[in-house]
Amino acid sequence: QVRLVESGGGLVQPGGSLRLSCAAPGYMLSTTTMGWYRQAPGRQRELVAIITNSGRTTYADSAKGRFTISRDNAENTAYLQMNDLKPEDTSLYLCYALIRGVAYWGQGTQVTVSS
């Protein structure tokens, strides 16, 4: 089975930064798209950012200017640099990977922004 390995979540104060990472070991040549979604309790899952294997990126409006998604193709790892975090960014962040036409999800890493 495909297993997405996530890390980087935690508790930060408003205005702080975090960097999330997600790897799909062994699927370097098969992963066409990776990204991050988030889902807070009582809310629907929403897209944060995605990146294709060619480097094309898409961001949610709430993430533009604050978050940056990048990708290390050699390691098949996606990163989400999150700056100027706000309380409304608090959520479970889920890694997404499209591998051979099938979407896979990580278990998620919790990001909490609070003073």
PDB file of C-alpha atoms in Angstrom:
ATOM      1  CA  GLN A   1       0.000   0.000   0.000  1.00  0.00           C
ATOM      2  CA  VAL A   2       0.992   3.615  -0.504  1.00  0.00           C
ATOM      3  CA  ARG A   3       2.008   5.265   2.739  1.00  0.00           C
ATOM      4  CA  LEU A   4       2.461   8.994   3.014  1.00  0.00           C
ATOM      5  CA  VAL A   5       4.853  10.068   5.743  1.00  0.00           C
ATOM      6  CA  GLU A   6       3.970  13.440   7.259  1.00  0.00           C
ATOM      7  CA  SER A   7       5.715  15.607   9.814  1.00  0.00           C
ATOM      8  CA  GLY A   8       6.131  19.199  10.951  1.00  0.00           C
ATOM      9  CA  GLY A   9       2.924  20.045  12.756  1.00  0.00           C
ATOM     10  CA  GLY A  10       2.821  21.589  16.180  1.00  0.00           C
ATOM     11  CA  LEU A  11       1.714  24.452  18.381  1.00  0.00           C
ATOM     12  CA  VAL A  12       2.782  27.968  17.448  1.00  0.00           C
ATOM     13  CA  GLN A  13       1.798  31.482  18.400  1.00  0.00           C
ATOM     14  CA  PRO A  14       0.084  33.789  15.923  1.00  0.00           C
ATOM     15  CA  GLY A  15       2.639  35.137  13.469  1.00  0.00           C
ATOM     16  CA  GLY A  16       4.842  32.090  13.821  1.00  0.00           C
ATOM     17  CA  SER A  17       5.987  29.642  11.175  1.00  0.00           C
ATOM     18  CA  LEU A  18       5.970  25.933  10.531  1.00  0.00           C
ATOM     19  CA  ARG A  19       7.177  23.716   7.715  1.00  0.00           C
ATOM     20  CA  LEU A  20       5.272  20.573   6.913  1.00  0.00           C
ATOM     21  CA  SER A  21       6.726  17.716   4.933  1.00  0.00           C
ATOM     22  CA  CYS A  22       5.196  14.726   3.209  1.00  0.00           C
ATOM     23  CA  ALA A  23       6.993  11.876   1.494  1.00  0.00           C
ATOM     24  CA  ALA A  24       5.768   9.047  -0.701  1.00  0.00           C
ATOM     25  CA  PRO A  25       8.715   6.652  -0.511  1.00  0.00           C
ATOM     26  CA  GLY A  26       9.260   4.482  -3.550  1.00  0.00           C
ATOM     27  CA  TYR A  27       6.888   6.297  -5.883  1.00  0.00           C
ATOM     28  CA  MET A  28       9.165   8.993  -7.276  1.00  0.00           C
ATOM     29  CA  LEU A  29       8.434   8.240 -10.932  1.00  0.00           C
ATOM     30  CA  SER A  30       4.737   7.614 -10.421  1.00  0.00           C
ATOM     31  CA  THR A  31       3.642  10.606  -8.348  1.00  0.00           C
ATOM     32  CA  THR A  32       2.282  13.351 -10.571  1.00  0.00           C
ATOM     33  CA  THR A  33       0.816  15.685  -7.969  1.00  0.00           C
ATOM     34  CA  MET A  34       1.313  16.287  -4.258  1.00  0.00           C
ATOM     35  CA  GLY A  35      -0.218  18.769  -1.928  1.00  0.00           C
ATOM     36  CA  TRP A  36      -1.864  19.715   1.304  1.00  0.00           C
ATOM     37  CA  TYR A  37      -5.452  19.948   2.393  1.00  0.00           C
ATOM     38  CA  ARG A  38      -6.808  20.843   5.804  1.00  0.00           C
ATOM     39  CA  GLN A  39      -9.855  19.866   7.776  1.00  0.00           C
ATOM     40  CA  ALA A  40     -10.934  21.440  11.034  1.00  0.00           C
ATOM     41  CA  PRO A  41     -13.601  19.945  13.307  1.00  0.00           C
ATOM     42  CA  GLY A  42     -17.053  20.669  11.959  1.00  0.00           C
ATOM     43  CA  ARG A  43     -15.729  21.910   8.643  1.00  0.00           C
ATOM     44  CA  GLN A  44     -15.250  20.374   5.227  1.00  0.00           C
ATOM     45  CA  ARG A  45     -11.864  19.474   3.880  1.00  0.00           C
ATOM     46  CA  GLU A  46     -10.378  22.274   1.825  1.00  0.00           C
ATOM     47  CA  LEU A  47      -7.418  22.614  -0.477  1.00  0.00           C
ATOM     48  CA  VAL A  48      -4.441  24.569   0.824  1.00  0.00           C
ATOM     49  CA  ALA A  49      -1.851  24.066  -1.910  1.00  0.00           C
ATOM     50  CA  ILE A  50      -0.883  21.569  -4.587  1.00  0.00           C
ATOM     51  CA  ILE A  51       2.159  21.140  -6.810  1.00  0.00           C
ATOM     52  CA  THR A  52       2.615  19.052  -9.939  1.00  0.00           C
ATOM     53  CA  ASN A  53       5.731  17.142 -10.920  1.00  0.00           C
ATOM     54  CA  SER A  54       6.550  19.985 -13.312  1.00  0.00           C
ATOM     55  CA  GLY A  55       6.429  22.571 -10.535  1.00  0.00           C
ATOM     56  CA  ARG A  56       3.078  24.180 -11.253  1.00  0.00           C
ATOM     57  CA  THR A  57       1.413  25.322  -8.037  1.00  0.00           C
ATOM     58  CA  THR A  58      -2.081  26.192  -6.927  1.00  0.00           C
ATOM     59  CA  TYR A  59      -2.993  27.912  -3.660  1.00  0.00           C
ATOM     60  CA  ALA A  60      -6.128  28.614  -1.732  1.00  0.00           C
ATOM     61  CA  ASP A  61      -6.859  32.318  -1.440  1.00  0.00           C
ATOM     62  CA  SER A  62      -6.261  32.137   2.302  1.00  0.00           C
ATOM     63  CA  ALA A  63      -2.769  30.731   1.717  1.00  0.00           C
ATOM     64  CA  LYS A  64      -1.533  33.098  -0.979  1.00  0.00           C
ATOM     65  CA  GLY A  65       1.294  35.305   0.192  1.00  0.00           C
ATOM     66  CA  ARG A  66       1.826  33.346   3.405  1.00  0.00           C
ATOM     67  CA  PHE A  67       2.301  29.713   2.408  1.00  0.00           C
ATOM     68  CA  THR A  68       4.710  28.230  -0.117  1.00  0.00           C
ATOM     69  CA  ILE A  69       4.587  24.695  -1.438  1.00  0.00           C
ATOM     70  CA  SER A  70       7.691  23.091  -2.893  1.00  0.00           C
ATOM     71  CA  ARG A  71       8.814  19.666  -3.989  1.00  0.00           C
ATOM     72  CA  ASP A  72      11.960  17.589  -3.954  1.00  0.00           C
ATOM     73  CA  ASN A  73      11.461  15.184  -6.833  1.00  0.00           C
ATOM     74  CA  ALA A  74      14.538  13.123  -5.989  1.00  0.00           C
ATOM     75  CA  GLU A  75      13.084  12.298  -2.583  1.00  0.00           C
ATOM     76  CA  ASN A  76       9.470  12.513  -3.736  1.00  0.00           C
ATOM     77  CA  THR A  77       8.728  14.856  -0.879  1.00  0.00           C
ATOM     78  CA  ALA A  78       6.465  17.886  -0.735  1.00  0.00           C
ATOM     79  CA  TYR A  79       6.923  20.746   1.694  1.00  0.00           C
ATOM     80  CA  LEU A  80       4.582  23.436   2.890  1.00  0.00           C
ATOM     81  CA  GLN A  81       6.267  26.471   4.403  1.00  0.00           C
ATOM     82  CA  MET A  82       3.699  28.326   6.472  1.00  0.00           C
ATOM     83  CA  ASN A  83       4.495  31.855   7.613  1.00  0.00           C
ATOM     84  CA  ASP A  84       2.488  34.445   9.499  1.00  0.00           C
ATOM     85  CA  LEU A  85       0.210  31.787  10.892  1.00  0.00           C
ATOM     86  CA  LYS A  86      -3.177  32.841  12.160  1.00  0.00           C
ATOM     87  CA  PRO A  87      -5.598  31.185  14.595  1.00  0.00           C
ATOM     88  CA  GLU A  88      -7.909  30.374  11.695  1.00  0.00           C
ATOM     89  CA  ASP A  89      -5.126  28.227  10.220  1.00  0.00           C
ATOM     90  CA  THR A  90      -5.628  25.783  13.083  1.00  0.00           C
ATOM     91  CA  SER A  91      -6.548  22.475  11.515  1.00  0.00           C
ATOM     92  CA  LEU A  92      -5.512  18.952  10.750  1.00  0.00           C
ATOM     93  CA  TYR A  93      -3.318  19.185   7.663  1.00  0.00           C
ATOM     94  CA  LEU A  94      -3.544  16.221   5.336  1.00  0.00           C
ATOM     95  CA  CYS A  95      -0.996  15.273   2.715  1.00  0.00           C
ATOM     96  CA  TYR A  96      -2.312  14.375  -0.720  1.00  0.00           C
ATOM     97  CA  ALA A  97      -0.598  12.461  -3.489  1.00  0.00           C
ATOM     98  CA  LEU A  98      -1.806  11.420  -6.914  1.00  0.00           C
ATOM     99  CA  ILE A  99       0.007   8.221  -7.784  1.00  0.00           C
ATOM    100  CA  ARG A 100      -0.748   6.362 -10.999  1.00  0.00           C
ATOM    101  CA  GLY A 101      -4.059   8.157 -11.226  1.00  0.00           C
ATOM    102  CA  VAL A 102      -5.177   7.277  -7.705  1.00  0.00           C
ATOM    103  CA  ALA A 103      -5.494   9.769  -4.859  1.00  0.00           C
ATOM    104  CA  TYR A 104      -3.924   8.907  -1.524  1.00  0.00           C
ATOM    105  CA  TRP A 105      -4.111  10.667   1.817  1.00  0.00           C
ATOM    106  CA  GLY A 106      -1.885  10.807   4.838  1.00  0.00           C
ATOM    107  CA  GLN A 107      -3.162  10.536   8.379  1.00  0.00           C
ATOM    108  CA  GLY A 108      -2.604  14.222   8.931  1.00  0.00           C
ATOM    109  CA  THR A 109      -0.479  16.410  11.146  1.00  0.00           C
ATOM    110  CA  GLN A 110      -2.071  18.844  13.578  1.00  0.00           C
ATOM    111  CA  VAL A 111      -1.325  22.541  13.354  1.00  0.00           C
ATOM    112  CA  THR A 112      -2.530  24.687  16.225  1.00  0.00           C
ATOM    113  CA  VAL A 113      -2.080  28.450  16.249  1.00  0.00           C
ATOM    114  CA  SER A 114      -2.827  29.968  19.626  1.00  0.00           C
ATOM    115  CA  SER A 115      -1.438  32.457  22.085  1.00  0.00           C
TER     116      SER A 115
END
